[in-house]
Amino acid sequence: MQSPADILENIWTSAGGDKAALERVRLTGEQPQIPSSFRVAVAGQTTIAAAGLAAAEIWRLRSGQVQDVSVDLRHAVAECRSERYLRLDDKPPPPAWDAIAGVYRTGDGRFVRCHTNFPHHRDAVCSVLACEPEREKVQAALMQWKGEAFETAAYAAGGVVALMRSYDEWSALPQAHALAQLPLISIEKIGEAAPKPWPQRYANGDRPLAGLRVLDLSRVIAGPVAGRTLAAHGADVLLVSGPDLPAIPWLTIDTGRGKLTTFIELKTETGRAMLRELLKDADIFSQGYRPRALAALGFSPQDAASLNPGIVYVTLSAYGHAGPWAERRGFDSLVQTTTGFNHAEGRAAGVDGPKELPAQMLDHATGYLMAFGAMMAKLRQAREGGSWHVRVSLAQTGRWLWNLGRLDGGLNIPDLSGEAVHAAFIESMPSGFGMLKAVRHAALLSATPAQWSRPAMPLGSHPAQWPARS
C-alpha cells in the first residue's frame, strides 16, 4: 500500500511537477481519522497538498522564494467535510437533502439512489414514476420498475439517479473501460499563444496567485471548492451564476469564501456578450456544467482559446470525457453508488444495501485536483505559451481512490467529532449572511499563508467586472 508521500509524488509528477519540489512538503497525521474501508482521509490530504505545492511553485517562480508546505491529515479531513462544520451566527446547517432524495428498492430487488435537491431533477423523477413527491409514493412506484430500466428512463427524462452496482459490475461496463484509458488529470494544449507574463502590479501582492483572474462557472461542491482553493492563494475569483439557476444555499456560503459573485443570464445575447468580455481578460476559466451546455452557448474550450489565446480552461464532468456516459449528469453521491463504493462499504459494514462514504470525497478531492490542474497548466502557459485544457471527473477520481487500497477494520474507528474540529480548525469571519465559523484551509504555506480576503456574499452581489490589478 502506497504511503501518502508516494501518492502525492504520483499526482505531482504525473502533471509535470519537478520531483525536487516534493522535498519541501510535510504530510502529518495517522490514518484513517474517519470510519471507512477506503483511504478517504489520505485522498483529501494528498490532493490538498498537491494544490498547495502548485501554489508554492508559482510563488517560487514569481518571487524567487521557496517555502514549505504542510498538510495535517485530520485538518484535511475536516476541510473535506467543511459544509457540515459551517456555522452561521452559531447555527448549524439545515438538512442537506430534499425530502425524497436517497436510496430506494426496485421491483427486481436492486437499489437506486435519487438526487432531487434541484427542483427540475425532482420533477423528472416524479414524472417518470407518475407519482407525487412523497417518499412512500416514490417507493411504491419504484416497485413496478427494474433498477437499470429506471436509471435509464430517469436520465432520459432529465433526472439524475444511479443504480447501485458492485465494483465488478461497474468494471464490466464500457464506461469503466473508457476511464481506464484516461489519466487522473488530463492537461492538453489546445491552441497556440505566447507566454503570458505574471501580473506585475496587483493588490495582495504577497500571494502566489495575486493578480490572476479566474472565472468560476460551477455549482454544488467540486467546482466551487476549486475556485475557493484558488482564492485562498490570492486569485481574483469571480463566480458567475444565473438569477434563475437553482442553488443549495449552505454550500454557496461555504464555497463562496474569497470570491466575488455576479449574475449573468447566458440565455440572452446580452449576457453572453458580458461573459465574453470577462473571458477576454481571464487567466483561468473553470466550469462544471452539464457536458456541452456551455459549448452550445459559445463557450467551449476552443471558443475560449479563440477569444483569449493563452487561457487555461478547466472542465469538470461526472463520468469523464470519453465513453458512452461522457454526457451523463451526476453528483458525488450518485457516482459513489454506481461505481461500487456504496456496495463495497455496505459489505464491509455488514449492511444489506448501500453505505455512503463518510465524506463526499469524490467532490472534494476532485475540487482540489481541479485547482491543482489549473495551476500546473498556468505554469506551463507561463513557461512555454499555448492555450490549455484541464479535464477531471468525479468517476476518475473515484477510480484513483479505489486503487489506493482498502483499510481492514477502517469502519471500526470512531468518527471525527464536530467538537474536535471546532476546537482546532475553525476560524470566524464576517460575511454577507452573518458571522461565519468555517474550516480554515488545510494546506499551510510557510511564506504565503492561505487565506480568504473576501467574505462570502449572496449570489449576484457584485458587478460583472474584474477588480483593478493595482
Short mmCIF file of C-alpha atoms in Angstrom, two decimals:
data_model
loop_
_atom_site.label_atom_id
_atom_site.label_comp_id
_atom_site.label_asym_id
_atom_site.label_seq_id
_atom_site.Cartn_x
_atom_site.Cartn_y
_atom_site.Cartn_z
CA MET A 1 0.00 0.00 0.00
CA GLN A 2 1.44 3.36 -1.03
CA SER A 3 2.38 5.92 1.59
CA PRO A 4 0.79 9.39 1.43
CA ALA A 5 4.15 10.75 0.25
CA ASP A 6 4.22 8.24 -2.62
CA ILE A 7 0.64 9.08 -3.57
CA LEU A 8 1.44 12.79 -3.64
CA GLU A 9 4.55 12.14 -5.72
CA ASN A 10 2.47 10.30 -8.31
CA ILE A 11 -0.06 13.14 -8.54
CA TRP A 12 2.65 15.78 -8.71
CA THR A 13 4.91 14.17 -11.28
CA SER A 14 2.02 12.99 -13.48
CA ALA A 15 1.21 16.66 -14.12
CA GLY A 16 4.81 17.57 -14.87
CA GLY A 17 5.84 18.75 -11.42
CA ASP A 18 9.54 18.84 -10.53
CA LYS A 19 10.26 15.95 -8.18
CA ALA A 20 12.71 18.08 -6.19
CA ALA A 21 9.84 20.30 -5.01
CA LEU A 22 8.42 17.38 -3.02
CA GLU A 23 11.27 17.76 -0.52
CA ARG A 24 9.51 20.87 0.77
CA VAL A 25 6.26 19.06 1.67
CA ARG A 26 5.39 17.58 5.05
CA LEU A 27 2.38 15.29 5.49
CA THR A 28 1.43 14.60 9.11
CA GLY A 29 -1.18 12.55 10.94
CA GLU A 30 -2.26 8.94 11.23
CA GLN A 31 -4.94 7.39 9.03
CA PRO A 32 -7.82 6.71 8.82
CA GLN A 33 -9.35 9.56 11.00
CA ILE A 34 -12.92 8.81 9.86
CA PRO A 35 -14.65 5.41 9.57
CA SER A 36 -14.31 3.93 6.11
CA SER A 37 -12.81 0.90 4.45
CA PHE A 38 -11.36 3.28 1.85
CA ARG A 39 -8.46 5.69 2.24
CA VAL A 40 -10.65 8.77 2.11
CA ALA A 41 -8.55 10.79 4.56
CA VAL A 42 -5.36 10.26 2.59
CA ALA A 43 -7.20 11.18 -0.61
CA GLY A 44 -8.11 14.52 0.92
CA GLN A 45 -4.67 15.15 2.34
CA THR A 46 -2.74 14.41 -0.85
CA THR A 47 -4.99 16.36 -3.21
CA ILE A 48 -4.93 19.40 -0.89
CA ALA A 49 -1.14 19.06 -0.67
CA ALA A 50 -0.80 18.87 -4.45
CA ALA A 51 -2.71 22.12 -4.86
CA GLY A 52 -0.71 23.78 -2.08
CA LEU A 53 2.57 22.70 -3.63
CA ALA A 54 1.49 24.05 -7.02
CA ALA A 55 0.79 27.42 -5.40
CA ALA A 56 4.20 27.33 -3.70
CA GLU A 57 5.88 26.55 -7.03
CA ILE A 58 4.14 29.51 -8.68
CA TRP A 59 5.34 31.71 -5.82
CA ARG A 60 8.90 30.46 -6.31
CA LEU A 61 8.81 31.38 -9.99
CA ARG A 62 7.23 34.78 -9.33
CA SER A 63 9.32 35.81 -6.33
CA GLY A 64 12.37 33.57 -6.25
CA GLN A 65 11.40 32.50 -2.73
CA VAL A 66 10.95 28.85 -1.78
CA GLN A 67 8.65 27.82 1.04
CA ASP A 68 7.48 24.74 2.89
CA VAL A 69 4.03 23.18 2.59
CA SER A 70 2.48 21.06 5.31
CA VAL A 71 -0.91 19.32 5.47
CA ASP A 72 -2.24 17.59 8.56
CA LEU A 73 -4.44 14.57 7.88
CA ARG A 74 -7.13 15.48 10.41
CA HIS A 75 -7.29 19.07 9.18
CA ALA A 76 -7.60 17.82 5.60
CA VAL A 77 -10.50 15.53 6.55
CA ALA A 78 -12.23 18.43 8.28
CA GLU A 79 -11.88 20.61 5.19
CA CYS A 80 -13.20 17.81 3.01
CA ARG A 81 -16.35 17.88 5.15
CA SER A 82 -16.34 21.67 5.54
CA GLU A 83 -20.03 22.02 4.70
CA ARG A 84 -21.08 20.08 7.80
CA TYR A 85 -18.96 22.19 10.18
CA LEU A 86 -20.05 25.59 8.88
CA ARG A 87 -21.93 27.74 11.39
CA LEU A 88 -23.87 30.90 10.58
CA ASP A 89 -24.42 33.07 13.65
CA ASP A 90 -23.63 29.90 15.63
CA LYS A 91 -26.44 27.94 13.92
CA PRO A 92 -25.72 24.59 12.23
CA PRO A 93 -26.67 23.82 8.63
CA PRO A 94 -30.21 22.76 7.76
CA PRO A 95 -30.90 19.24 6.43
CA ALA A 96 -28.73 18.65 3.39
CA TRP A 97 -31.14 16.64 1.29
CA ASP A 98 -34.52 17.07 -0.37
CA ALA A 99 -37.35 15.07 1.22
CA ILE A 100 -37.39 12.37 -1.48
CA ALA A 101 -33.64 12.21 -2.13
CA GLY A 102 -31.88 8.99 -1.22
CA VAL A 103 -32.00 5.22 -1.64
CA TYR A 104 -34.93 3.06 -2.75
CA ARG A 105 -35.51 -0.59 -3.57
CA THR A 106 -36.79 -1.52 -7.00
CA GLY A 107 -39.03 -4.35 -8.07
CA ASP A 108 -36.13 -6.60 -9.05
CA GLY A 109 -34.50 -6.34 -5.61
CA ARG A 110 -31.90 -3.76 -6.61
CA PHE A 111 -31.21 -0.36 -5.07
CA VAL A 112 -31.29 3.04 -6.76
CA ARG A 113 -30.29 6.45 -5.44
CA CYS A 114 -32.21 9.56 -6.47
CA HIS A 115 -30.67 13.04 -6.31
CA THR A 116 -33.54 15.53 -6.12
CA ASN A 117 -32.04 18.62 -4.47
CA PHE A 118 -32.74 20.68 -7.58
CA PRO A 119 -36.47 21.03 -8.40
CA HIS A 120 -36.13 20.04 -12.07
CA HIS A 121 -34.36 16.83 -11.09
CA ARG A 122 -37.08 16.01 -8.56
CA ASP A 123 -39.76 16.73 -11.17
CA ALA A 124 -38.08 14.41 -13.66
CA VAL A 125 -38.09 11.51 -11.20
CA CYS A 126 -41.74 12.06 -10.31
CA SER A 127 -42.68 12.40 -13.97
CA VAL A 128 -41.11 9.04 -14.85
CA LEU A 129 -42.76 7.39 -11.85
CA ALA A 130 -46.09 9.22 -12.32
CA CYS A 131 -46.28 9.90 -8.59
CA GLU A 132 -46.33 12.73 -6.10
CA PRO A 133 -43.04 13.87 -4.49
CA GLU A 134 -43.60 11.89 -1.30
CA ARG A 135 -41.17 9.22 -0.15
CA GLU A 136 -43.74 6.45 0.34
CA LYS A 137 -45.27 7.07 -3.08
CA VAL A 138 -41.88 7.10 -4.77
CA GLN A 139 -41.01 3.78 -3.12
CA ALA A 140 -44.33 2.22 -4.12
CA ALA A 141 -43.90 3.33 -7.73
CA LEU A 142 -40.35 2.01 -7.91
CA MET A 143 -41.54 -1.48 -7.00
CA GLN A 144 -43.01 -1.59 -10.52
CA TRP A 145 -39.60 -0.96 -12.09
CA LYS A 146 -36.37 -2.83 -12.64
CA GLY A 147 -33.44 -0.81 -11.33
CA GLU A 148 -31.46 -0.37 -14.53
CA ALA A 149 -34.56 0.41 -16.57
CA PHE A 150 -35.49 3.18 -14.13
CA GLU A 151 -31.96 4.58 -14.19
CA THR A 152 -32.10 4.76 -18.00
CA ALA A 153 -35.59 6.27 -18.11
CA ALA A 154 -34.86 8.86 -15.43
CA TYR A 155 -31.75 10.08 -17.23
CA ALA A 156 -33.64 10.31 -20.50
CA ALA A 157 -36.20 12.50 -18.73
CA GLY A 158 -33.55 14.86 -17.36
CA GLY A 159 -33.21 13.32 -13.90
CA VAL A 160 -30.11 12.21 -12.03
CA VAL A 161 -30.28 8.76 -10.47
CA ALA A 162 -27.91 5.83 -10.06
CA LEU A 163 -28.32 2.08 -9.86
CA MET A 164 -26.17 0.61 -7.08
CA ARG A 165 -23.57 -1.59 -8.74
CA SER A 166 -20.84 -3.74 -7.33
CA TYR A 167 -17.32 -2.86 -8.36
CA ASP A 168 -17.25 -5.89 -10.64
CA GLU A 169 -20.49 -4.82 -12.32
CA TRP A 170 -19.17 -1.31 -12.82
CA SER A 171 -15.82 -2.56 -14.09
CA ALA A 172 -17.56 -4.59 -16.81
CA LEU A 173 -19.26 -1.51 -18.27
CA PRO A 174 -17.83 0.25 -21.35
CA GLN A 175 -17.63 3.48 -19.34
CA ALA A 176 -15.26 1.93 -16.83
CA HIS A 177 -13.10 0.67 -19.69
CA ALA A 178 -13.03 4.18 -21.17
CA LEU A 179 -11.94 5.69 -17.86
CA ALA A 180 -9.15 3.15 -17.53
CA GLN A 181 -7.52 4.71 -20.62
CA LEU A 182 -7.50 8.23 -19.16
CA PRO A 183 -5.14 9.89 -16.66
CA LEU A 184 -6.31 11.17 -13.30
CA ILE A 185 -5.92 14.72 -14.64
CA SER A 186 -5.76 15.48 -18.34
CA ILE A 187 -3.76 18.61 -19.29
CA GLU A 188 -3.73 19.20 -23.04
CA LYS A 189 -2.55 22.05 -25.24
CA ILE A 190 -5.45 23.22 -27.41
CA GLY A 191 -4.03 26.27 -29.17
CA GLU A 192 -1.02 28.45 -29.83
CA ALA A 193 -0.32 31.57 -27.80
CA ALA A 194 2.64 33.49 -26.49
CA PRO A 195 3.53 33.01 -22.83
CA LYS A 196 1.60 35.42 -20.62
CA PRO A 197 3.75 37.29 -18.11
CA TRP A 198 2.72 37.14 -14.47
CA PRO A 199 0.89 40.30 -13.38
CA GLN A 200 3.43 42.86 -12.15
CA ARG A 201 1.12 45.28 -10.36
CA TYR A 202 -1.62 43.86 -8.19
CA ALA A 203 -3.32 44.08 -4.85
CA ASN A 204 -2.49 41.32 -2.35
CA GLY A 205 0.93 41.11 -3.95
CA ASP A 206 2.23 38.72 -1.31
CA ARG A 207 0.17 35.79 -2.63
CA PRO A 208 1.12 33.13 -5.21
CA LEU A 209 -1.90 33.78 -7.46
CA ALA A 210 -2.23 37.52 -6.85
CA GLY A 211 -3.49 39.30 -9.94
CA LEU A 212 -4.67 36.12 -11.67
CA ARG A 213 -8.29 36.20 -12.77
CA VAL A 214 -10.49 33.12 -12.53
CA LEU A 215 -13.99 32.75 -13.95
CA ASP A 216 -15.83 30.17 -11.84
CA LEU A 217 -18.91 28.73 -13.54
CA SER A 218 -19.81 25.89 -11.22
CA ARG A 219 -22.28 24.79 -8.56
CA VAL A 220 -22.62 22.40 -5.62
CA ILE A 221 -19.20 21.18 -4.37
CA ALA A 222 -16.29 20.11 -6.62
CA GLY A 223 -16.10 23.11 -8.96
CA PRO A 224 -16.79 25.65 -6.20
CA VAL A 225 -14.11 24.02 -4.00
CA ALA A 226 -11.63 24.51 -6.84
CA GLY A 227 -12.47 28.21 -7.04
CA ARG A 228 -12.34 28.56 -3.26
CA THR A 229 -8.85 26.98 -3.27
CA LEU A 230 -7.56 29.33 -5.96
CA ALA A 231 -8.98 32.26 -3.99
CA ALA A 232 -7.19 31.03 -0.85
CA HIS A 233 -3.91 31.53 -2.69
CA GLY A 234 -4.77 35.05 -3.82
CA ALA A 235 -6.56 34.75 -7.16
CA ASP A 236 -9.41 37.09 -8.06
CA VAL A 237 -12.20 34.54 -8.44
CA LEU A 238 -15.48 35.71 -9.97
CA LEU A 239 -18.32 33.24 -9.51
CA VAL A 240 -20.79 33.57 -12.37
CA SER A 241 -24.31 32.29 -11.78
CA GLY A 242 -27.74 32.95 -13.25
CA PRO A 243 -30.61 34.61 -11.42
CA ASP A 244 -32.90 31.68 -12.16
CA LEU A 245 -30.44 28.81 -11.61
CA PRO A 246 -31.19 26.68 -8.53
CA ALA A 247 -28.53 26.61 -5.83
CA ILE A 248 -28.01 24.99 -2.45
CA PRO A 249 -27.65 27.96 -0.09
CA TRP A 250 -25.47 26.37 2.58
CA LEU A 251 -22.97 25.14 0.01
CA THR A 252 -22.99 28.55 -1.65
CA ILE A 253 -21.95 30.12 1.66
CA ASP A 254 -19.25 27.55 2.43
CA THR A 255 -17.64 27.56 -1.02
CA GLY A 256 -18.19 31.28 -1.63
CA ARG A 257 -15.45 32.37 0.75
CA GLY A 258 -12.87 34.50 -1.04
CA LYS A 259 -14.93 35.05 -4.19
CA LEU A 260 -16.74 37.82 -5.99
CA THR A 261 -20.15 36.75 -7.28
CA THR A 262 -22.23 38.06 -10.14
CA PHE A 263 -25.34 37.17 -12.14
CA ILE A 264 -25.20 36.79 -15.92
CA GLU A 265 -28.11 35.39 -17.91
CA LEU A 266 -26.35 33.29 -20.54
CA LYS A 267 -29.59 32.53 -22.36
CA THR A 268 -29.54 36.10 -23.70
CA GLU A 269 -27.10 37.59 -26.20
CA THR A 270 -26.52 40.48 -23.80
CA GLY A 271 -25.44 38.03 -21.10
CA ARG A 272 -23.21 36.07 -23.45
CA ALA A 273 -21.56 39.31 -24.56
CA MET A 274 -20.88 40.16 -20.90
CA LEU A 275 -19.23 36.80 -20.31
CA ARG A 276 -17.15 37.13 -23.47
CA GLU A 277 -15.79 40.46 -22.21
CA LEU A 278 -14.88 38.92 -18.87
CA LEU A 279 -13.30 35.93 -20.60
CA LYS A 280 -11.02 38.14 -22.69
CA ASP A 281 -9.24 39.28 -19.53
CA ALA A 282 -9.34 35.98 -17.60
CA ASP A 283 -6.42 33.69 -16.90
CA ILE A 284 -8.45 30.61 -15.90
CA PHE A 285 -11.97 29.56 -16.93
CA SER A 286 -13.30 26.82 -14.62
CA GLN A 287 -16.64 25.18 -15.32
CA GLY A 288 -18.66 22.24 -14.08
CA TYR A 289 -21.92 22.41 -16.00
CA ARG A 290 -23.59 19.57 -17.84
CA PRO A 291 -21.38 18.37 -20.72
CA ARG A 292 -21.70 20.59 -23.81
CA ALA A 293 -24.04 23.04 -22.06
CA LEU A 294 -21.57 25.93 -22.25
CA ALA A 295 -20.29 24.85 -25.65
CA ALA A 296 -23.82 25.28 -27.01
CA LEU A 297 -23.69 28.90 -25.81
CA GLY A 298 -20.36 29.64 -27.47
CA PHE A 299 -18.01 28.91 -24.57
CA SER A 300 -16.31 25.65 -25.48
CA PRO A 301 -12.59 25.29 -24.75
CA GLN A 302 -11.85 26.12 -28.39
CA ASP A 303 -14.13 29.17 -28.27
CA ALA A 304 -12.38 30.38 -25.13
CA ALA A 305 -8.93 29.87 -26.67
CA SER A 306 -10.02 31.85 -29.73
CA LEU A 307 -11.35 34.73 -27.60
CA ASN A 308 -8.36 34.69 -25.26
CA PRO A 309 -5.26 32.91 -26.56
CA GLY A 310 -3.34 31.63 -23.56
CA ILE A 311 -6.41 30.76 -21.48
CA VAL A 312 -6.40 27.81 -19.09
CA TYR A 313 -9.81 26.13 -19.43
CA VAL A 314 -10.82 23.62 -16.74
CA THR A 315 -13.65 21.13 -17.28
CA LEU A 316 -15.32 19.03 -14.60
CA SER A 317 -17.58 16.14 -15.56
CA ALA A 318 -19.27 13.33 -13.68
CA TYR A 319 -18.10 10.32 -15.67
CA GLY A 320 -15.20 11.53 -17.82
CA HIS A 321 -14.88 12.98 -21.32
CA ALA A 322 -14.70 9.62 -23.14
CA GLY A 323 -17.05 6.65 -23.29
CA PRO A 324 -20.83 6.22 -23.63
CA TRP A 325 -21.52 8.03 -20.34
CA ALA A 326 -19.43 11.10 -21.21
CA GLU A 327 -22.52 13.30 -21.35
CA ARG A 328 -24.31 11.81 -18.35
CA ARG A 329 -25.10 14.16 -15.49
CA GLY A 330 -24.08 13.19 -11.99
CA PHE A 331 -23.14 14.12 -8.46
CA ASP A 332 -20.74 12.63 -5.91
CA SER A 333 -23.40 10.52 -4.17
CA LEU A 334 -24.52 9.02 -7.48
CA VAL A 335 -21.01 8.28 -8.72
CA GLN A 336 -20.26 6.58 -5.38
CA THR A 337 -23.37 4.48 -5.87
CA THR A 338 -22.86 3.35 -9.43
CA THR A 339 -19.09 2.74 -9.37
CA GLY A 340 -19.07 0.26 -6.49
CA PHE A 341 -18.20 2.34 -3.41
CA ASN A 342 -21.59 2.12 -1.71
CA HIS A 343 -21.84 -1.61 -2.35
CA ALA A 344 -18.31 -2.27 -1.06
CA GLU A 345 -18.72 -0.07 2.00
CA GLY A 346 -22.05 -1.73 2.76
CA ARG A 347 -20.49 -5.18 2.51
CA ALA A 348 -17.63 -4.14 4.78
CA ALA A 349 -20.15 -2.85 7.33
CA GLY A 350 -22.43 -5.88 7.06
CA VAL A 351 -25.25 -3.73 5.67
CA ASP A 352 -27.92 -5.02 3.30
CA GLY A 353 -27.77 -2.18 0.80
CA PRO A 354 -25.65 0.86 0.09
CA LYS A 355 -23.49 2.65 2.62
CA GLU A 356 -22.11 6.07 1.79
CA LEU A 357 -18.52 7.16 2.28
CA PRO A 358 -18.16 9.33 5.41
CA ALA A 359 -17.38 12.38 3.27
CA GLN A 360 -18.29 13.50 -0.23
CA MET A 361 -14.69 12.77 -1.06
CA LEU A 362 -15.12 12.41 -4.79
CA ASP A 363 -16.38 16.00 -4.83
CA HIS A 364 -13.77 17.48 -2.53
CA ALA A 365 -10.74 15.61 -3.89
CA THR A 366 -11.81 16.43 -7.44
CA GLY A 367 -12.13 20.10 -6.49
CA TYR A 368 -8.55 20.17 -5.24
CA LEU A 369 -7.39 18.31 -8.34
CA MET A 370 -9.15 20.93 -10.50
CA ALA A 371 -7.29 23.71 -8.70
CA PHE A 372 -4.03 21.77 -8.93
CA GLY A 373 -4.50 21.10 -12.65
CA ALA A 374 -5.35 24.76 -13.30
CA MET A 375 -2.17 25.93 -11.57
CA MET A 376 0.03 23.34 -13.27
CA ALA A 377 -1.40 24.33 -16.67
CA LYS A 378 -0.83 28.01 -15.84
CA LEU A 379 2.79 27.21 -15.01
CA ARG A 380 3.17 25.58 -18.42
CA GLN A 381 1.49 28.52 -20.14
CA ALA A 382 3.87 30.98 -18.47
CA ARG A 383 6.85 28.82 -19.43
CA GLU A 384 6.03 27.70 -22.97
CA GLY A 385 2.88 29.52 -24.07
CA GLY A 386 -0.20 27.93 -25.56
CA SER A 387 -3.83 27.61 -24.51
CA TRP A 388 -4.57 24.67 -22.23
CA HIS A 389 -7.49 22.40 -21.36
CA VAL A 390 -7.58 20.64 -17.99
CA ARG A 391 -10.13 17.83 -17.52
CA VAL A 392 -11.11 15.95 -14.39
CA SER A 393 -14.11 13.84 -13.43
CA LEU A 394 -15.73 12.51 -10.30
CA ALA A 395 -15.63 8.96 -11.63
CA GLN A 396 -11.92 9.14 -12.47
CA THR A 397 -11.16 10.48 -9.00
CA GLY A 398 -13.20 7.54 -7.71
CA ARG A 399 -11.14 5.11 -9.77
CA TRP A 400 -7.98 6.64 -8.28
CA LEU A 401 -9.38 6.45 -4.74
CA TRP A 402 -10.34 2.80 -5.21
CA ASN A 403 -6.83 1.99 -6.39
CA LEU A 404 -5.31 3.49 -3.23
CA GLY A 405 -6.39 0.31 -1.46
CA ARG A 406 -8.65 -0.70 1.40
CA LEU A 407 -8.26 -0.49 5.18
CA ASP A 408 -9.00 -3.60 7.23
CA GLY A 409 -11.10 -2.52 10.18
CA GLY A 410 -11.31 1.03 8.87
CA LEU A 411 -15.01 1.18 9.66
CA ASN A 412 -14.41 0.41 13.31
CA ILE A 413 -12.76 3.66 14.32
CA PRO A 414 -14.81 6.48 15.88
CA ASP A 415 -15.83 9.35 13.66
CA LEU A 416 -14.16 12.74 13.89
CA SER A 417 -16.33 14.84 16.17
CA GLY A 418 -17.55 18.31 15.44
CA GLU A 419 -16.20 19.42 18.81
CA ALA A 420 -12.66 18.35 17.82
CA VAL A 421 -12.92 20.18 14.51
CA HIS A 422 -14.26 23.37 16.06
CA ALA A 423 -11.53 23.33 18.70
CA ALA A 424 -8.69 23.01 16.19
CA PHE A 425 -9.54 24.12 12.66
CA ILE A 426 -12.27 26.78 12.70
CA GLU A 427 -11.93 30.49 12.04
CA SER A 428 -14.56 33.20 12.41
CA MET A 429 -15.22 35.81 9.74
CA PRO A 430 -17.95 38.26 8.77
CA SER A 431 -19.96 37.61 5.62
CA GLY A 432 -22.93 38.86 3.68
CA PHE A 433 -25.03 36.29 5.54
CA GLY A 434 -23.90 36.95 9.12
CA MET A 435 -20.95 35.82 11.20
CA LEU A 436 -19.43 32.61 9.85
CA LYS A 437 -17.43 29.95 11.61
CA ALA A 438 -15.78 27.77 8.99
CA VAL A 439 -12.86 25.41 8.44
CA ARG A 440 -9.54 27.07 7.59
CA HIS A 441 -7.62 25.87 4.55
CA ALA A 442 -5.56 22.79 5.43
CA ALA A 443 -2.51 23.50 3.26
CA LEU A 444 -0.13 25.55 5.42
CA LEU A 445 2.40 27.52 3.35
CA SER A 446 5.29 28.95 5.33
CA ALA A 447 5.77 32.20 3.37
CA THR A 448 2.31 32.86 1.89
CA PRO A 449 -0.33 31.57 4.31
CA ALA A 450 -3.61 30.68 2.64
CA GLN A 451 -6.47 32.99 3.48
CA TRP A 452 -9.72 34.29 2.06
CA SER A 453 -9.52 38.05 1.77
CA ARG A 454 -13.09 38.47 0.55
CA PRO A 455 -16.18 37.48 2.56
CA ALA A 456 -18.78 35.02 1.30
CA MET A 457 -21.64 37.01 -0.18
CA PRO A 458 -25.12 36.24 -1.56
CA LEU A 459 -25.09 35.21 -5.21
CA GLY A 460 -25.12 38.16 -7.57
CA SER A 461 -23.72 40.66 -5.06
CA HIS A 462 -21.07 42.15 -7.37
CA PRO A 463 -20.96 43.73 -10.84
CA ALA A 464 -19.81 41.67 -13.79
CA GLN A 465 -16.35 43.19 -13.92
CA TRP A 466 -12.83 42.44 -12.78
CA PRO A 467 -11.25 44.31 -9.86
CA ALA A 468 -8.32 46.53 -10.72
CA ARG A 469 -4.94 44.85 -10.57
CA SER A 470 -3.21 47.83 -8.97
#
